[in-house]
PDB file of C-alpha atoms in Angstrom:
ATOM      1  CA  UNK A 498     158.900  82.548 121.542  1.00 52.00           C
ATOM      2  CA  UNK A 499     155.869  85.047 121.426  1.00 58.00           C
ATOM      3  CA  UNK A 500     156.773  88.813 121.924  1.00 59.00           C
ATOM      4  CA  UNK A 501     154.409  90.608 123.508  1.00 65.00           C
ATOM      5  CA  UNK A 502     153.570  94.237 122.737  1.00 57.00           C
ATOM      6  CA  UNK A 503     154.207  96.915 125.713  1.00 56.00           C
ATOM      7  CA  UNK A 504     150.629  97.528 126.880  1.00 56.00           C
ATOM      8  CA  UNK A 505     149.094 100.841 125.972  1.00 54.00           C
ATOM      9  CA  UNK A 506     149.058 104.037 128.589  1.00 53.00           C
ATOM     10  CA  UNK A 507     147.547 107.522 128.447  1.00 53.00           C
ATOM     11  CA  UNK A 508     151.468 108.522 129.433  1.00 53.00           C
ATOM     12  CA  UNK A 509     151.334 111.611 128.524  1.00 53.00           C
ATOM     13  CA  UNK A 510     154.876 111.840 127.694  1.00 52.00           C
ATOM     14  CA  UNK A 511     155.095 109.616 125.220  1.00 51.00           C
ATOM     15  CA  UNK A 512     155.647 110.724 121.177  1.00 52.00           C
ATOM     16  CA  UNK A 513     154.155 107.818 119.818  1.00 52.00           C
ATOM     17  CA  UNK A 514     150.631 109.603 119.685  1.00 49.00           C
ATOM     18  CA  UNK A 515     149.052 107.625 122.477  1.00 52.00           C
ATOM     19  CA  UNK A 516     149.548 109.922 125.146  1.00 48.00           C
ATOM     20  CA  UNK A 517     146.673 112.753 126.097  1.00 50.00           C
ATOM     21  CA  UNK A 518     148.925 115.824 125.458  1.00 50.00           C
ATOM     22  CA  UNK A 519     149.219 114.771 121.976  1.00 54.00           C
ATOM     23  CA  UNK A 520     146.259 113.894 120.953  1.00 58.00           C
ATOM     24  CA  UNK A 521     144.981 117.015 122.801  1.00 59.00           C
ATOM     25  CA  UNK A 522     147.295 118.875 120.730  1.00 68.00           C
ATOM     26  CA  UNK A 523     146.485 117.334 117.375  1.00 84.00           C
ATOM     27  CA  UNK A 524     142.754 118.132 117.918  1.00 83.00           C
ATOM     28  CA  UNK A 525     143.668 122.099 118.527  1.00 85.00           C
ATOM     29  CA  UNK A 526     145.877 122.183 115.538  1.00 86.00           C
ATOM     30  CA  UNK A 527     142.720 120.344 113.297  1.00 85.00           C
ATOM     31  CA  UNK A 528     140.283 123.208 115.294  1.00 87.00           C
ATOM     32  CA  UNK A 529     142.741 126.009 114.330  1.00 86.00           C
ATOM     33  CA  UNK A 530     143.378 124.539 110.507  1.00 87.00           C
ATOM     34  CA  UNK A 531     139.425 124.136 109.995  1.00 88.00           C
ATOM     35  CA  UNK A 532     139.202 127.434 111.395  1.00 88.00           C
ATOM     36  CA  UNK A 533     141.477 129.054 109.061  1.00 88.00           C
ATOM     37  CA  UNK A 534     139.957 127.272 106.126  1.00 89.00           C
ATOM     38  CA  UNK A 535     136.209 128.529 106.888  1.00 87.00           C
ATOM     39  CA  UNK A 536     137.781 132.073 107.246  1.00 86.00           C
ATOM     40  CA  UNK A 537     139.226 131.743 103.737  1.00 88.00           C
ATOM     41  CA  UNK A 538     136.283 130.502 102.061  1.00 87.00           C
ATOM     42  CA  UNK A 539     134.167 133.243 104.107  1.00 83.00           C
ATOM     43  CA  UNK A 540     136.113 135.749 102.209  1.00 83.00           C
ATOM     44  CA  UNK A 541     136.619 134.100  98.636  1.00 85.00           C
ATOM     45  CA  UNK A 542     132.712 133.846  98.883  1.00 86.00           C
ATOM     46  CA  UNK A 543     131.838 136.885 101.368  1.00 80.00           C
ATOM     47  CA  UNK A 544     133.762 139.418  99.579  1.00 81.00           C
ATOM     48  CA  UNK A 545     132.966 138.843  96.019  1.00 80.00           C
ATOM     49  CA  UNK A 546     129.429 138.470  96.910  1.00 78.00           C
ATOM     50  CA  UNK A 547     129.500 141.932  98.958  1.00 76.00           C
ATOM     51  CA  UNK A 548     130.853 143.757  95.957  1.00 76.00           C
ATOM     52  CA  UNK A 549     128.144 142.378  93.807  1.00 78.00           C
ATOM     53  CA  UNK A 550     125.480 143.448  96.376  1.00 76.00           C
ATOM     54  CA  UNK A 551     126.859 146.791  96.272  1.00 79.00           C
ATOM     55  CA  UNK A 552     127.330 147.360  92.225  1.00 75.00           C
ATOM     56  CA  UNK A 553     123.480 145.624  91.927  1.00 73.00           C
ATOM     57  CA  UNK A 554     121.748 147.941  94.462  1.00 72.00           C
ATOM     58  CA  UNK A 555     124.067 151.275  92.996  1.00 72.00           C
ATOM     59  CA  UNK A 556     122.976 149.502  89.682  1.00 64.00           C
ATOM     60  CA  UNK A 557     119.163 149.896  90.583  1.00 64.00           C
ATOM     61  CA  UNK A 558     119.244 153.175  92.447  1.00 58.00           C
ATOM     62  CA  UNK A 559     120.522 154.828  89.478  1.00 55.00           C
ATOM     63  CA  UNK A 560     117.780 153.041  87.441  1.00 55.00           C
ATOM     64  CA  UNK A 561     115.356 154.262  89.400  1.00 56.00           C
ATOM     65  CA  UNK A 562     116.587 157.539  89.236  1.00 53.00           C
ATOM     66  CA  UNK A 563     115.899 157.105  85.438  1.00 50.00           C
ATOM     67  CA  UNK A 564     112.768 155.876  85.743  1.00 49.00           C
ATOM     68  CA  UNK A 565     111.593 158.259  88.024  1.00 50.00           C
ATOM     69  CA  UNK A 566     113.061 160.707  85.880  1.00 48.00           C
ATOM     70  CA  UNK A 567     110.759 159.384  82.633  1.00 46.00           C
ATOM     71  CA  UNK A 568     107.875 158.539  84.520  1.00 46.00           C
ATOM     72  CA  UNK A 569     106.857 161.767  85.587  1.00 46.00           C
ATOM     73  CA  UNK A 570     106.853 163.128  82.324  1.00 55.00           C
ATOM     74  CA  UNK A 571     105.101 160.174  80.730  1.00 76.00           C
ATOM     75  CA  UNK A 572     108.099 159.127  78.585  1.00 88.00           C
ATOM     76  CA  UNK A 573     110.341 155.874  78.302  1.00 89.00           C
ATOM     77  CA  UNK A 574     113.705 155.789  78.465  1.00 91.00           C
ATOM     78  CA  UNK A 575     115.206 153.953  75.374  1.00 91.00           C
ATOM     79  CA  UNK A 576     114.731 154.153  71.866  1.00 93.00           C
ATOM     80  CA  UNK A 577     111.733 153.405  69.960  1.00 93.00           C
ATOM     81  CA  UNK A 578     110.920 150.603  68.021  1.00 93.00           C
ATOM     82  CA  UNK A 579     112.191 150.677  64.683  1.00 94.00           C
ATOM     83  CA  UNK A 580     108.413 150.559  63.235  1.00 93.00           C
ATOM     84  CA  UNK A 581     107.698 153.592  65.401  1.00 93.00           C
ATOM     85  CA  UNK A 582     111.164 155.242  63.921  1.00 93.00           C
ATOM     86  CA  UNK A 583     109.612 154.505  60.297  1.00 93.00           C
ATOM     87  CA  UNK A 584     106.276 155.031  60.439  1.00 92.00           C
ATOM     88  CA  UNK A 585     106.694 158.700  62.124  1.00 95.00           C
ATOM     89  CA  UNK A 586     110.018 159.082  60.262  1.00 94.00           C
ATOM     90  CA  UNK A 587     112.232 160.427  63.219  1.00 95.00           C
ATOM     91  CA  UNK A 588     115.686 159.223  62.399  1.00 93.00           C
ATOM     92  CA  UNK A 589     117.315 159.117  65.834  1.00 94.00           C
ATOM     93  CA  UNK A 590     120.985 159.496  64.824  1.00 94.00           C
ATOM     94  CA  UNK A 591     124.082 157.861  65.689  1.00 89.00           C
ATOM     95  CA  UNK A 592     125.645 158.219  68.370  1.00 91.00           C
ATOM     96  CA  UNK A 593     122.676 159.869  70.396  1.00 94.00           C
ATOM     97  CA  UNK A 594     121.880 159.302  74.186  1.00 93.00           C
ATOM     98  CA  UNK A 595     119.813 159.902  76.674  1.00 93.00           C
ATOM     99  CA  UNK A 596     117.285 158.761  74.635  1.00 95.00           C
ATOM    100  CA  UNK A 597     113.499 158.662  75.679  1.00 95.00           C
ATOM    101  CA  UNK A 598     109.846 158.732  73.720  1.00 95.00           C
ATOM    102  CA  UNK A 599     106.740 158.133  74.207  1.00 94.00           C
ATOM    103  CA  UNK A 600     103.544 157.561  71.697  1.00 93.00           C
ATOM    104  CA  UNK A 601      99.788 158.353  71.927  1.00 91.00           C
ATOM    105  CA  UNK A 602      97.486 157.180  69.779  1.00 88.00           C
ATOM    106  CA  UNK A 603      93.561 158.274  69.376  1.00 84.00           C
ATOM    107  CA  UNK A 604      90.896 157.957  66.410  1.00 83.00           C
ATOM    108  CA  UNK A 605      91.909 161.658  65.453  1.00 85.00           C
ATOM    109  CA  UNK A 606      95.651 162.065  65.731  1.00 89.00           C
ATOM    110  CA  UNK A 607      99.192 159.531  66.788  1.00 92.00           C
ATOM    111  CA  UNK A 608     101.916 161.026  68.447  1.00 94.00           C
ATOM    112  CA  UNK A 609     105.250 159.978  68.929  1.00 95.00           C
ATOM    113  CA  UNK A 610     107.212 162.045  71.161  1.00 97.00           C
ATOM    114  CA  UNK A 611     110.797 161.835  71.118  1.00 97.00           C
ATOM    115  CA  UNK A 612     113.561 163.753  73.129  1.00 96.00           C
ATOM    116  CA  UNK A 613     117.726 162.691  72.456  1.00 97.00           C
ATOM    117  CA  UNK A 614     121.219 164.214  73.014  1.00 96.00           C
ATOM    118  CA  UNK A 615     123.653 163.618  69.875  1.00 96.00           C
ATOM    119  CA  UNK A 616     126.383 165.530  68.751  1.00 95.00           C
ATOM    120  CA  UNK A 617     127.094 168.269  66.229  1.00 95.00           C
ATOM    121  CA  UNK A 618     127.544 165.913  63.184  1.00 95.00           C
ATOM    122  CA  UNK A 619     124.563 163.884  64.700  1.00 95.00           C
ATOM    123  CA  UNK A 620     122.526 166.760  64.698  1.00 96.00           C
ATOM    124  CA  UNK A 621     123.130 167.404  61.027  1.00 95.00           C
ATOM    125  CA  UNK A 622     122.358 163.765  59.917  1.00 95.00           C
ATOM    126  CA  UNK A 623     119.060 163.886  61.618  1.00 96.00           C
ATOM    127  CA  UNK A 624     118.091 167.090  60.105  1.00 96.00           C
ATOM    128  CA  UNK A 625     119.308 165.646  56.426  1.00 95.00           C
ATOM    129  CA  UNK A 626     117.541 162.511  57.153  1.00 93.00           C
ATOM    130  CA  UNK A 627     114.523 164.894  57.040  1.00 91.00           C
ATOM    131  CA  UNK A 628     115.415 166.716  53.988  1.00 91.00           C
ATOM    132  CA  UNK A 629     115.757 169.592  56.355  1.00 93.00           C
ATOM    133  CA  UNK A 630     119.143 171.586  57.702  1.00 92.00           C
ATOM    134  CA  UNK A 631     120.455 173.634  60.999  1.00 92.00           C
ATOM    135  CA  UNK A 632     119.954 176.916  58.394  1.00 94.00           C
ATOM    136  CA  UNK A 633     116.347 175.593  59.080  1.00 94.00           C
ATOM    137  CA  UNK A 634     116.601 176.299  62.925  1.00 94.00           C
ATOM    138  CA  UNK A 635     114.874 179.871  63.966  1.00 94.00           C
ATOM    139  CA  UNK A 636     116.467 180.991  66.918  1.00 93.00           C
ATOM    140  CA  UNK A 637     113.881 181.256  70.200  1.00 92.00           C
ATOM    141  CA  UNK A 638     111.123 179.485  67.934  1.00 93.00           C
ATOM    142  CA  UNK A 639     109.766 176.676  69.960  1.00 94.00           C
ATOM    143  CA  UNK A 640     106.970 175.132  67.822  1.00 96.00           C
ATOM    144  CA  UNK A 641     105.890 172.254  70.375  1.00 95.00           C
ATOM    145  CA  UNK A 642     103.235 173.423  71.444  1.00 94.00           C
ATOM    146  CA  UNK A 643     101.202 173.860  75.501  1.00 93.00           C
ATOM    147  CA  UNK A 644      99.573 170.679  74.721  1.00 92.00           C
ATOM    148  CA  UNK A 645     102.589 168.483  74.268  1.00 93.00           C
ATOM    149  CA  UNK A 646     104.663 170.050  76.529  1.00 92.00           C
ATOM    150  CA  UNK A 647     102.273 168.774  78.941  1.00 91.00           C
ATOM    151  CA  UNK A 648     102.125 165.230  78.299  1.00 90.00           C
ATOM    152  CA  UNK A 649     105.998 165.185  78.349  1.00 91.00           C
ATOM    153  CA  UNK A 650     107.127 167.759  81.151  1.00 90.00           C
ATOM    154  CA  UNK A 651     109.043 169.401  78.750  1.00 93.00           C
ATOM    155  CA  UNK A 652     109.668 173.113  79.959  1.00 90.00           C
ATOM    156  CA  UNK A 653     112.139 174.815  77.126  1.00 90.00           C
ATOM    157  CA  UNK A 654     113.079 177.545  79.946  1.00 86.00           C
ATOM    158  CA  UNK A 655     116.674 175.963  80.795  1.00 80.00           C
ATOM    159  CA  UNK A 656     119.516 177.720  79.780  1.00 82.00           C
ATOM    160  CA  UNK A 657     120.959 177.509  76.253  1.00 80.00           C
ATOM    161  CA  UNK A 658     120.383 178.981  72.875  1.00 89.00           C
ATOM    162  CA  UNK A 659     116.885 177.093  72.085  1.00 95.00           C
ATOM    163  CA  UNK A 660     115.973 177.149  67.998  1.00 95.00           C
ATOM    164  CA  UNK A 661     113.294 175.348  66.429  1.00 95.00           C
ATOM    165  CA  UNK A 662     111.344 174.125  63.117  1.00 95.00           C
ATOM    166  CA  UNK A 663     108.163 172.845  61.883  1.00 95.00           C
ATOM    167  CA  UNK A 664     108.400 170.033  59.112  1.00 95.00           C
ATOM    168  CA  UNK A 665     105.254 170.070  57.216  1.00 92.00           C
ATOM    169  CA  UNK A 666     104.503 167.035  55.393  1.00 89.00           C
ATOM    170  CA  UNK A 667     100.763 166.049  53.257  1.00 87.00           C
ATOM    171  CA  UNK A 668      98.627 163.320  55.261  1.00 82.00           C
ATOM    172  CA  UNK A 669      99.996 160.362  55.974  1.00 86.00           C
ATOM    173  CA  UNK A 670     102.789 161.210  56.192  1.00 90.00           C
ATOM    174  CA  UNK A 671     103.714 162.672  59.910  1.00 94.00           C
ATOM    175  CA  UNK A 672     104.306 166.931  60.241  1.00 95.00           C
ATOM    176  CA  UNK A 673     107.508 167.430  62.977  1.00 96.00           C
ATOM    177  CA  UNK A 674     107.908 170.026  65.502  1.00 96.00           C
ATOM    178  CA  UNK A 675     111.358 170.268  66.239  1.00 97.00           C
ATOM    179  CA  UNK A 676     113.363 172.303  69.415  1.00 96.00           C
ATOM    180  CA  UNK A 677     116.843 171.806  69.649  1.00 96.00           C
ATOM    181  CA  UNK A 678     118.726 173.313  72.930  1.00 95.00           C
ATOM    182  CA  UNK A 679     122.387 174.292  72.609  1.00 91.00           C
ATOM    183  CA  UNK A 680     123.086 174.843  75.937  1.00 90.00           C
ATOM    184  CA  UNK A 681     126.095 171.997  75.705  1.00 90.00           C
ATOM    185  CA  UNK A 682     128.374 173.075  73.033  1.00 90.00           C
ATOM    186  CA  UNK A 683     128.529 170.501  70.859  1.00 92.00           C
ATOM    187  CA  UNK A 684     126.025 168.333  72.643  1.00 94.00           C
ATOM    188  CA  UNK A 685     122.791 169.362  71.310  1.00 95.00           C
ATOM    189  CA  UNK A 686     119.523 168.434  73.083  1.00 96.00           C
ATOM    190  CA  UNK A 687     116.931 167.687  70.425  1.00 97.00           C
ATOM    191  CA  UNK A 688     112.870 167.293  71.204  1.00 97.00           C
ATOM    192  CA  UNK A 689     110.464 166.010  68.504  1.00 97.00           C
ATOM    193  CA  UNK A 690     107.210 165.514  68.413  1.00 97.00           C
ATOM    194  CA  UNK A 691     106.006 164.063  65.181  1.00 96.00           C
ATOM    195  CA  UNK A 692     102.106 163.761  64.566  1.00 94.00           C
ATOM    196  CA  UNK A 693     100.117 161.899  61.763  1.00 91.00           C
ATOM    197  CA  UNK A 694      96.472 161.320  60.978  1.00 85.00           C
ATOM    198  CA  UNK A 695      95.782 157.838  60.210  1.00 72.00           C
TER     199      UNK A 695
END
């Protein structure tokens, strides 16, 4: 004795999953699941990704802002090179920020240019470094002179008490004119521009 199996029918009615309903129904719940799963990957992807658009181009405005700051005046931002820190023997303290230089060379005279903000105590250590002192510092002396002031943009007319010194050294070794601005308290501004004739 053979059974036979009931034939098949599009009833829609029936639960076994044959029917139309049900497979209709089936096919909205995989559109809606697949649906929610792109949305959640759109936004473990899309969201992250946004925020790192956002910090990268706040990231390069404010570089550019630096730049263009630096530019203008013909300096760098950053410190210089360690052989540019020994050969004109400017000791850029620690901490210091907001640092920027800039060097010239020609057969007569090299320049390095350098401009900082440090604090009190890195104030002093520079000026040590030098075999100099802040009792050096003559109030409302700035010693840079037209010349330099050009090449860099520096100004000296901000507010602040502004001091400055000249230390004189025999050829090679590189002369400094030194302004310092006090217009932060305890933030001084220091500018240096140390020459030498090779």
């Amino acid at each position: 004795m053979t059974g036979e199996l009931p034939p098949l029918t599009n009833d829609p009615g029936r639960p076994d999953g044959q029917g139309r309903a049900h497979s209709g129904e089936d096919r909205r719940r995989m559109i809606r699941r697949r649906a929610l799963t792109l949305l959640i990957i759109v936004l473990l992807i899309g969201i992250p990704a946004g925020y790192l658009v956002i910090s990268a181009n706040q990231s390069r405005a404010s570089g550019k802002d630096k730049e263009a700051k630096y530019s203008a005046t013909g300096l760098t931002e950053g410190w210089p090179s360690k052989l540019q820190r020994r050969i004109y023997q400017v000791p850029v303290p620690h901490p210091a920020w907001w640092v920027a230089s800039y060097e010239t060379n020609n057969w007569k005279t090299s320049r390095l240019y350098v401009e900082f903000e440090t604090s009190d105590a890195g104030l002093t250590a520079f000026l040590t470094s030098m075999g100099m002192s802040e009792k050096d510092l003559e109030k409302d002396r700035l010693p840079i002179n037209a010349r330099d002031r050009d090449v860099t943009g520096w100004t000296f007319d901000g507010p602040g008490t502004w001091s400055g010194l000249v230390h004189k050294q025999e050829n090679p070794a590189p002369t400094h004119d030194v302004v310092v601005n006090h217009d932060k308290p305890g933030y001084p501004r220091v500018y240096v521009v140390a020459r030498t004739v090779p």
